[in-house]
Short mmCIF file of C-alpha atoms and ligand atoms in Angstrom, two decimals:
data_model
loop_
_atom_site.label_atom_id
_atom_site.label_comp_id
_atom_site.label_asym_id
_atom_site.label_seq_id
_atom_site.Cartn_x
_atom_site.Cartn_y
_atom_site.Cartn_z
CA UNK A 5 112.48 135.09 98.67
CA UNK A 6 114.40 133.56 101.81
CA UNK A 7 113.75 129.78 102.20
CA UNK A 8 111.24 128.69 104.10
CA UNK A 9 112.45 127.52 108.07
CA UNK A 10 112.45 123.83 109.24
CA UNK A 11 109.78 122.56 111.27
CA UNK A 12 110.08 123.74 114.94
CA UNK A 13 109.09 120.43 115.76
CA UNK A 14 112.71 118.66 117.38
CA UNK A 15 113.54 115.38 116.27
CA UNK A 16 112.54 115.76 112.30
CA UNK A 17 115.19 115.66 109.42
CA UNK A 18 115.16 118.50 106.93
CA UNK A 19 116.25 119.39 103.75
CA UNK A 20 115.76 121.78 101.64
CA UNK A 21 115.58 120.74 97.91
CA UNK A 22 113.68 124.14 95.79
CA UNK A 23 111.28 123.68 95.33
CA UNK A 24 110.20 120.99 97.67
CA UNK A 25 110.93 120.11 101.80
CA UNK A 26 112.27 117.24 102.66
CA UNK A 27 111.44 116.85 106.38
CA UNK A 28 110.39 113.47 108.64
CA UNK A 29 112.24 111.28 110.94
CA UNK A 30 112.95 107.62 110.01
CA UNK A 31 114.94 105.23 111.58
CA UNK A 32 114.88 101.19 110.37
CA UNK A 33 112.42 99.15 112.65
CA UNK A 34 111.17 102.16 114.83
CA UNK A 35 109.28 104.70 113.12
CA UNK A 36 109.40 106.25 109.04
CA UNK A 37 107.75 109.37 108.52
CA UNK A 38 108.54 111.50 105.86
CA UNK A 39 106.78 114.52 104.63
CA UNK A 40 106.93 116.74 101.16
CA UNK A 41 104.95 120.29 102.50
CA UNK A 42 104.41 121.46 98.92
CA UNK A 43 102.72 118.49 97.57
CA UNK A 44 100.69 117.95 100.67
CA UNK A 45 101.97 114.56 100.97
CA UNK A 46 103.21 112.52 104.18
CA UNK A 47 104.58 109.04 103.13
CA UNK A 48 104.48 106.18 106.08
CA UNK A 49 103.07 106.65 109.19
CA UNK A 50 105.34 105.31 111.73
CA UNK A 51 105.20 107.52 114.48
CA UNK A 52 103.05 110.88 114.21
CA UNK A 53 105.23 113.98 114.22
CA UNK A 54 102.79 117.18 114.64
CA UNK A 55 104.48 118.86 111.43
CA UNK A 56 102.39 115.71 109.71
CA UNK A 57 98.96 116.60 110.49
CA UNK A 58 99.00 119.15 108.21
CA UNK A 59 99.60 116.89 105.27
CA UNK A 60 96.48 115.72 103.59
CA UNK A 61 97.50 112.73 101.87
CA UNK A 62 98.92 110.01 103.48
CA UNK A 63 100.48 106.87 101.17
CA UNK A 64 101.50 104.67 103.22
CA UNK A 65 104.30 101.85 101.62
CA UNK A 66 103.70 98.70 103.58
CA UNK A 67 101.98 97.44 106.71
CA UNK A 68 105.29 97.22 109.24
CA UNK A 69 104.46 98.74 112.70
CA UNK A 70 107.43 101.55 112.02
CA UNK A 71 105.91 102.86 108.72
CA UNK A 72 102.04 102.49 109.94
CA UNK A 73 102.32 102.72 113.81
CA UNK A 74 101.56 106.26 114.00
CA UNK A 75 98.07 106.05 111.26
CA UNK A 76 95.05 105.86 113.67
CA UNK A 77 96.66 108.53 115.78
CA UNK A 78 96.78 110.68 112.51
CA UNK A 79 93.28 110.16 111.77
CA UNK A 80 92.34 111.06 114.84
CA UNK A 81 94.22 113.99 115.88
CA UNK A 82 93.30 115.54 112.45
CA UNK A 83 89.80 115.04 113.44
CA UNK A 84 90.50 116.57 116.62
CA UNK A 85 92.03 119.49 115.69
CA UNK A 86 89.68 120.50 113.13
CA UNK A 87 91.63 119.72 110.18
CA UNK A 88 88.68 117.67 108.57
CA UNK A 89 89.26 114.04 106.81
CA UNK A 90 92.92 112.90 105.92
CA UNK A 91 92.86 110.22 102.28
CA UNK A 92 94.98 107.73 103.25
CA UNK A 93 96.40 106.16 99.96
CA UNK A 94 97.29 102.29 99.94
CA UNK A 95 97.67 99.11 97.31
CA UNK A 96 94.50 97.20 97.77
CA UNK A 97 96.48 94.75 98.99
CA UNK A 98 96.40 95.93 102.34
CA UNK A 99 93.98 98.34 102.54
CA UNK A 100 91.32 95.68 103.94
CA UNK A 101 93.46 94.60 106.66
CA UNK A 102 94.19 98.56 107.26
CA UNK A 103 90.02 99.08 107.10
CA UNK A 104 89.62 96.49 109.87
CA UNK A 105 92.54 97.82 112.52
CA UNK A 106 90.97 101.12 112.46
CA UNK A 107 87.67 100.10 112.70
CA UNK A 108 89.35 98.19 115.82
CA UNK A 109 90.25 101.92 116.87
CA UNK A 110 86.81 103.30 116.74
CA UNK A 111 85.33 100.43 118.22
CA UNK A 112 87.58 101.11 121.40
CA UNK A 113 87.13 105.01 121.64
CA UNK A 114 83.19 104.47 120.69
CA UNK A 115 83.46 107.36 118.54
CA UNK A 116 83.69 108.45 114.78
CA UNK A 117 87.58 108.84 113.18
CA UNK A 118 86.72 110.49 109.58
CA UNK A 119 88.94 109.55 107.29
CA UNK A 120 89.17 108.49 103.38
CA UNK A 121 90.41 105.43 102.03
CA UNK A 122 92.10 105.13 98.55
CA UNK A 123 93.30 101.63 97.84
CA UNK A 124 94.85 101.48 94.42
CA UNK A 125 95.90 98.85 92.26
CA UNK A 126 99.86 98.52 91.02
CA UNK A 127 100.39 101.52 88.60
CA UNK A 128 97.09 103.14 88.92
CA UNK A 129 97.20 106.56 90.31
CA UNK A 130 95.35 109.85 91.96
CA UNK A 131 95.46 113.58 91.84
CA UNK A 132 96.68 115.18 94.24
CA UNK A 133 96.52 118.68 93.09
CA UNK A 134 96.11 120.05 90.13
CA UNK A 135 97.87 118.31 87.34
CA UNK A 136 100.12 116.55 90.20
CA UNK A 137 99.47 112.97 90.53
CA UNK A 138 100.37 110.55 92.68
CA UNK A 139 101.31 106.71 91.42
CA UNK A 140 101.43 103.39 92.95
CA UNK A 141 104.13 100.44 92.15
CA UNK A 142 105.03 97.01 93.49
CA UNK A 143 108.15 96.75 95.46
CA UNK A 144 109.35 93.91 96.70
CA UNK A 145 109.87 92.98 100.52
CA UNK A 146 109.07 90.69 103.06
CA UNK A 147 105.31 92.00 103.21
CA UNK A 148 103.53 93.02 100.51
CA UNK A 149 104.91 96.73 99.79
CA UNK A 150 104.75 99.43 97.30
CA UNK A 151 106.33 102.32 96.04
CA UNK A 152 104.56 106.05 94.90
CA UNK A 153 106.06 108.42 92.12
CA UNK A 154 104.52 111.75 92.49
CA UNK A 155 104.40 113.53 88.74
CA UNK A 156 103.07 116.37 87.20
CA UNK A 157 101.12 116.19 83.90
CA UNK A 158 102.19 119.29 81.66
CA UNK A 159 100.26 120.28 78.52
CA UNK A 160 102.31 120.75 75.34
CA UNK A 161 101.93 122.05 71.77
CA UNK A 162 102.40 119.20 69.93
CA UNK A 163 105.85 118.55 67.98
CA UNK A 164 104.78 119.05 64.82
CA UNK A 165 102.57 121.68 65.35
CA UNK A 166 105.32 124.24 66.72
CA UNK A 167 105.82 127.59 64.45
CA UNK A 168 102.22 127.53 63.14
CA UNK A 169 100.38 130.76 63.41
CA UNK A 170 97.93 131.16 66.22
CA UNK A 171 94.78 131.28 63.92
CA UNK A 172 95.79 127.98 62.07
CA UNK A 173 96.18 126.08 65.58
CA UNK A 174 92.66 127.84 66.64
CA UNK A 175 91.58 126.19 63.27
CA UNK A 176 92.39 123.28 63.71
CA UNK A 177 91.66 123.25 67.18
CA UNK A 178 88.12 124.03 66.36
CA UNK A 179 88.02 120.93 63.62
CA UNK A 180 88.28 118.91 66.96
CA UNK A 181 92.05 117.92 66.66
CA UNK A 182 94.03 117.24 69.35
CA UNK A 183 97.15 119.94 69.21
CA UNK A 184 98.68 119.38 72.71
CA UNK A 185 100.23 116.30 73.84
CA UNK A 186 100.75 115.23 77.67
CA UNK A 187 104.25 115.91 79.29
CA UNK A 188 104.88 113.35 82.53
CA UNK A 189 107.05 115.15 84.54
CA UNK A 190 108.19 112.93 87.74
CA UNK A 191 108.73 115.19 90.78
CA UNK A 192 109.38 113.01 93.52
CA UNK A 193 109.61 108.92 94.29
CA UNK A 194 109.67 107.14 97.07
CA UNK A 195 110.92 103.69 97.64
CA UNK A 196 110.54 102.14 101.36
CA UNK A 197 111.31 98.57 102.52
CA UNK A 198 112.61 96.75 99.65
CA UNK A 199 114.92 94.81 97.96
CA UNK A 200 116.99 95.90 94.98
CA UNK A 201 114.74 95.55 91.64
CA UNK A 202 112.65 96.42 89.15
CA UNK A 203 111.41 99.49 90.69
CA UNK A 204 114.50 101.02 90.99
CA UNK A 205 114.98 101.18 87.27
CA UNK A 206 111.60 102.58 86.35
CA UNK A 207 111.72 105.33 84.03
CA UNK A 208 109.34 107.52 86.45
CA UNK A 209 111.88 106.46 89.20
CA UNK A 210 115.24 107.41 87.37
CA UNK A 211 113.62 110.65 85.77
CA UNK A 212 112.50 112.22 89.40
CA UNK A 213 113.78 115.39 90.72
CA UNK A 214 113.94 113.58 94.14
CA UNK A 215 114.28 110.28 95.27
CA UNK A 216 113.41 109.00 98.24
CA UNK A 217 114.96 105.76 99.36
CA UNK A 218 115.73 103.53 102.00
CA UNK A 219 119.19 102.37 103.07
CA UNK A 220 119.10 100.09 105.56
CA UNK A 221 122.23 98.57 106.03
CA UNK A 222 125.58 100.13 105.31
CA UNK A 223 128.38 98.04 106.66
CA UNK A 224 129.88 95.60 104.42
CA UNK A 225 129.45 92.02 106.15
CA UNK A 226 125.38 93.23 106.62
CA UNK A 227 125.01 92.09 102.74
CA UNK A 228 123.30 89.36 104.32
CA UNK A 229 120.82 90.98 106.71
CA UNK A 230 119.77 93.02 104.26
CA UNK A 231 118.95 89.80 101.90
CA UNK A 232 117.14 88.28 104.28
CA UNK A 233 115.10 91.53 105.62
CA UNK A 234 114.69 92.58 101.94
CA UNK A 235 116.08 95.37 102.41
CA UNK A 236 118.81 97.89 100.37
CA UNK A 237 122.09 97.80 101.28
CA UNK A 238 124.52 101.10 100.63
CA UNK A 239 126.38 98.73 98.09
CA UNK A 240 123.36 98.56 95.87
CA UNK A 241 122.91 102.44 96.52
CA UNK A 242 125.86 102.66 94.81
CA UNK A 243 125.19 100.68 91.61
CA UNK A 244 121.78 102.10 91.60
CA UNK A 245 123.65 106.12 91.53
CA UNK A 246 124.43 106.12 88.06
CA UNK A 247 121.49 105.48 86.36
CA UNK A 248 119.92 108.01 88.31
CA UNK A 249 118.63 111.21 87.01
CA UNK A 250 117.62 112.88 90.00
CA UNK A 251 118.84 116.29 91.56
CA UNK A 252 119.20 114.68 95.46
CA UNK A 253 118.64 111.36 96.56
CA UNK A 254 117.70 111.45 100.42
CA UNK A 255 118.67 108.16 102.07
CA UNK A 256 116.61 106.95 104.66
CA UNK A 257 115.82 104.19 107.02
CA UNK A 258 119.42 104.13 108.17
CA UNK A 259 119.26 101.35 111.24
CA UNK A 260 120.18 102.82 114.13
CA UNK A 261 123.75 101.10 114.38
CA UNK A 262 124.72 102.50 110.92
CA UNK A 263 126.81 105.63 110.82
CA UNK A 264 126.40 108.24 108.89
CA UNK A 265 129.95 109.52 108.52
CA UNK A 266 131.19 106.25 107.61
CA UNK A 267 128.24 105.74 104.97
CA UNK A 268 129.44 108.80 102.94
CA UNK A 269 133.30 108.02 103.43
CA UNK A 270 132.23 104.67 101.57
CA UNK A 271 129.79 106.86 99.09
CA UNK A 272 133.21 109.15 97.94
CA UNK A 273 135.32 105.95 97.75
CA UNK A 274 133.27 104.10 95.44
CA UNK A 275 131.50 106.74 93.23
CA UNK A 276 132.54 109.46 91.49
CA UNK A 277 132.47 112.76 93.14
CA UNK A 278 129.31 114.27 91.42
CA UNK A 279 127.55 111.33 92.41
CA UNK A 280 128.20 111.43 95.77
CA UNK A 281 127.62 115.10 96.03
CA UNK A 282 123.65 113.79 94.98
CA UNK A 283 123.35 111.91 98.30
CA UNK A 284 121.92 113.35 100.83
CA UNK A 285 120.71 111.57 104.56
CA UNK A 286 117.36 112.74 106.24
CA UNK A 287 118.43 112.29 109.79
CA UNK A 288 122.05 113.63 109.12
CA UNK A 289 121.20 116.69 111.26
CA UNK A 290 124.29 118.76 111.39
CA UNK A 291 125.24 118.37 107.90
CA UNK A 292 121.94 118.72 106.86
CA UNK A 293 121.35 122.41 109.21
CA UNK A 294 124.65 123.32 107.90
CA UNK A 295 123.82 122.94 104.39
CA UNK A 296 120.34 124.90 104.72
CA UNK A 297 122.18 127.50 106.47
CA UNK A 298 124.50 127.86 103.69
CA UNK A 299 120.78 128.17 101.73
CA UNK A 300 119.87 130.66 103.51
CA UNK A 301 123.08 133.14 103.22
CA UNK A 302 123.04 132.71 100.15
CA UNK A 303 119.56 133.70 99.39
CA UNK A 304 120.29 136.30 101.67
CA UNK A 305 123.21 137.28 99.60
CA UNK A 306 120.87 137.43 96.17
CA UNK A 307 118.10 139.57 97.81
CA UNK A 308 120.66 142.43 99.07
CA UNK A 309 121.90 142.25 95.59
CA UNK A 310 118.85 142.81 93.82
CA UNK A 311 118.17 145.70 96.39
CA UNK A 312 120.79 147.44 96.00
ZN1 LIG B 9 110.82 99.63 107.92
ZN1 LIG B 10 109.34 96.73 106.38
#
């Protein structure tokens, strides 16, 4: 099957990760949107690209105008075009104050904006889809901000149960015991505003296909603005690489001063070249059309194979 096409939408990053899109825009201080199709998800709300009406959750990170500018717009224009309620997920830490500016909304437009509310406390989480859950965690910036780990919940024979005959695991099945166990597999993270931490070594975080992380700051004398902002800087990007299990970790949140190019010349110098090969940048548009056309040939390649 040929990969499915970026969003026609201009302006949004894409990448292509199989199973999952990548796609969004995001840019430090003016808007973060960033959407995963096949797990219905959209995380921030910055601005309001059209490809993310069509997600139906929305976690939003923290309550800075360019990750939530965009939210009463999405719960409105979902309304509008008939795509029923979006569930906005949020720590209860700011979903009152998120309650109150869009009841501000609907008291301007004097009309109804449907919409669900999920506020969560840290490390509680919600399904998404079958099996597939979504989790929230603290992070750690200059308002109070948290992370999401999307995993899915697989069902397992138990260890020591492996090799027995089907009618012995029906019996014991039927004496009430428990002969599966629960496998957590993380999917994908994402980690907005914050400073380096504790969430950046959590097992769910290092053990996801994906990560999703911002990078604020990549030249070397902004070690400072990103201390004060609480914000990562592409130096602790690069501790932070090794520990990480993940297939691709999409930087985003660049500002709009950094440079790409010279973030990934720093990226070969200091890591080794597997590493660096893991790091991919949302809003690096050539590179990042270049590599999905590169997908695509090569899907292309594998079906005429198999048809011939
Ligand atoms: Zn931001
Ligand atoms: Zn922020």
């Amino acid at each position: 099957m040929l990969p499915k096409p970026p969003p026609r939408e201009s302006g949004l990053g894409f990448l292509l990760i199989p199973p999952f899109r990548v796609q969004g825009t995001s840019v430090a201080g003016e808007q973060t949107c960033v959407m995963v199709p096949e797990l219905d998800i959209c995380f921030d709300m910055g601005n309001c690209p059209r490809a993310s009406l069509a997600s139906k959750f929305l976690a939003i990170s923290h309550g800075h105008m360019d990750h939530i500018g965009g939210l009463a717009y999405w719960c409105s224009q979902r309304n509008f075009q008939g795509m029923g309620p979006g569930t906005i997920v949020c720590s209860t830490a700011i979903a009152p104050a998120i309650e109150t500016m869009l009841k501000g909304y609907r008291d301007l437009e004097g009309q109804k904006m449907p919409y669900e509310l999920i506020a969560l406390d840290p490390e509680q989480s919600i399904e998404i889809k079958n099996n597939t859950h979504l989790r929230i965690f603290d992070l750690e910036h200059t308002s109070p901000a948290s992370g999401y780990c999307i995993v899915e919940k697989r069902s397992k024979l138990r260890e020591d149960l492996v090799g027995l005959p089907q009618e012995k695991l029906r019996e014991l099945k039927d004496r009430g015991e428990q002969i599966t166990r629960t496998l957590e597999v993380p999917l994908v993270s994402y980690l907005s505003d914050t400073a380096p931490g504790a969430s950046m070594l959590r097992e769910d975080v290092r053990k996801s296909q994906i990560v999703i992380a911002e990078c604020t700051f990549v030249e070397p004398d902004h070690g400072d603005r990103a201390r004060i902002g609480k914000h990562l800087h592409l130096s602790h990007i690069i501790e932070w690489l090794p520990v990480l299990q993940c297939q691709k970790l999409v930087l985003i949140h660049l500002s709009r001063r950094s440079n790409i190019a010279q973030a990934r010349k720093q990226l070969r110098q200091a890591v080794k070249p597997e590493l660096a090969e893991k790091v991919e940048f949302l809003m690096d548009f050539r590179a990042n059309r270049a590599r999905y056309e590169q997908q695509v040939a090569e899907a292309e390649k594998l079906e005429h194979a198999r048809a011939t």
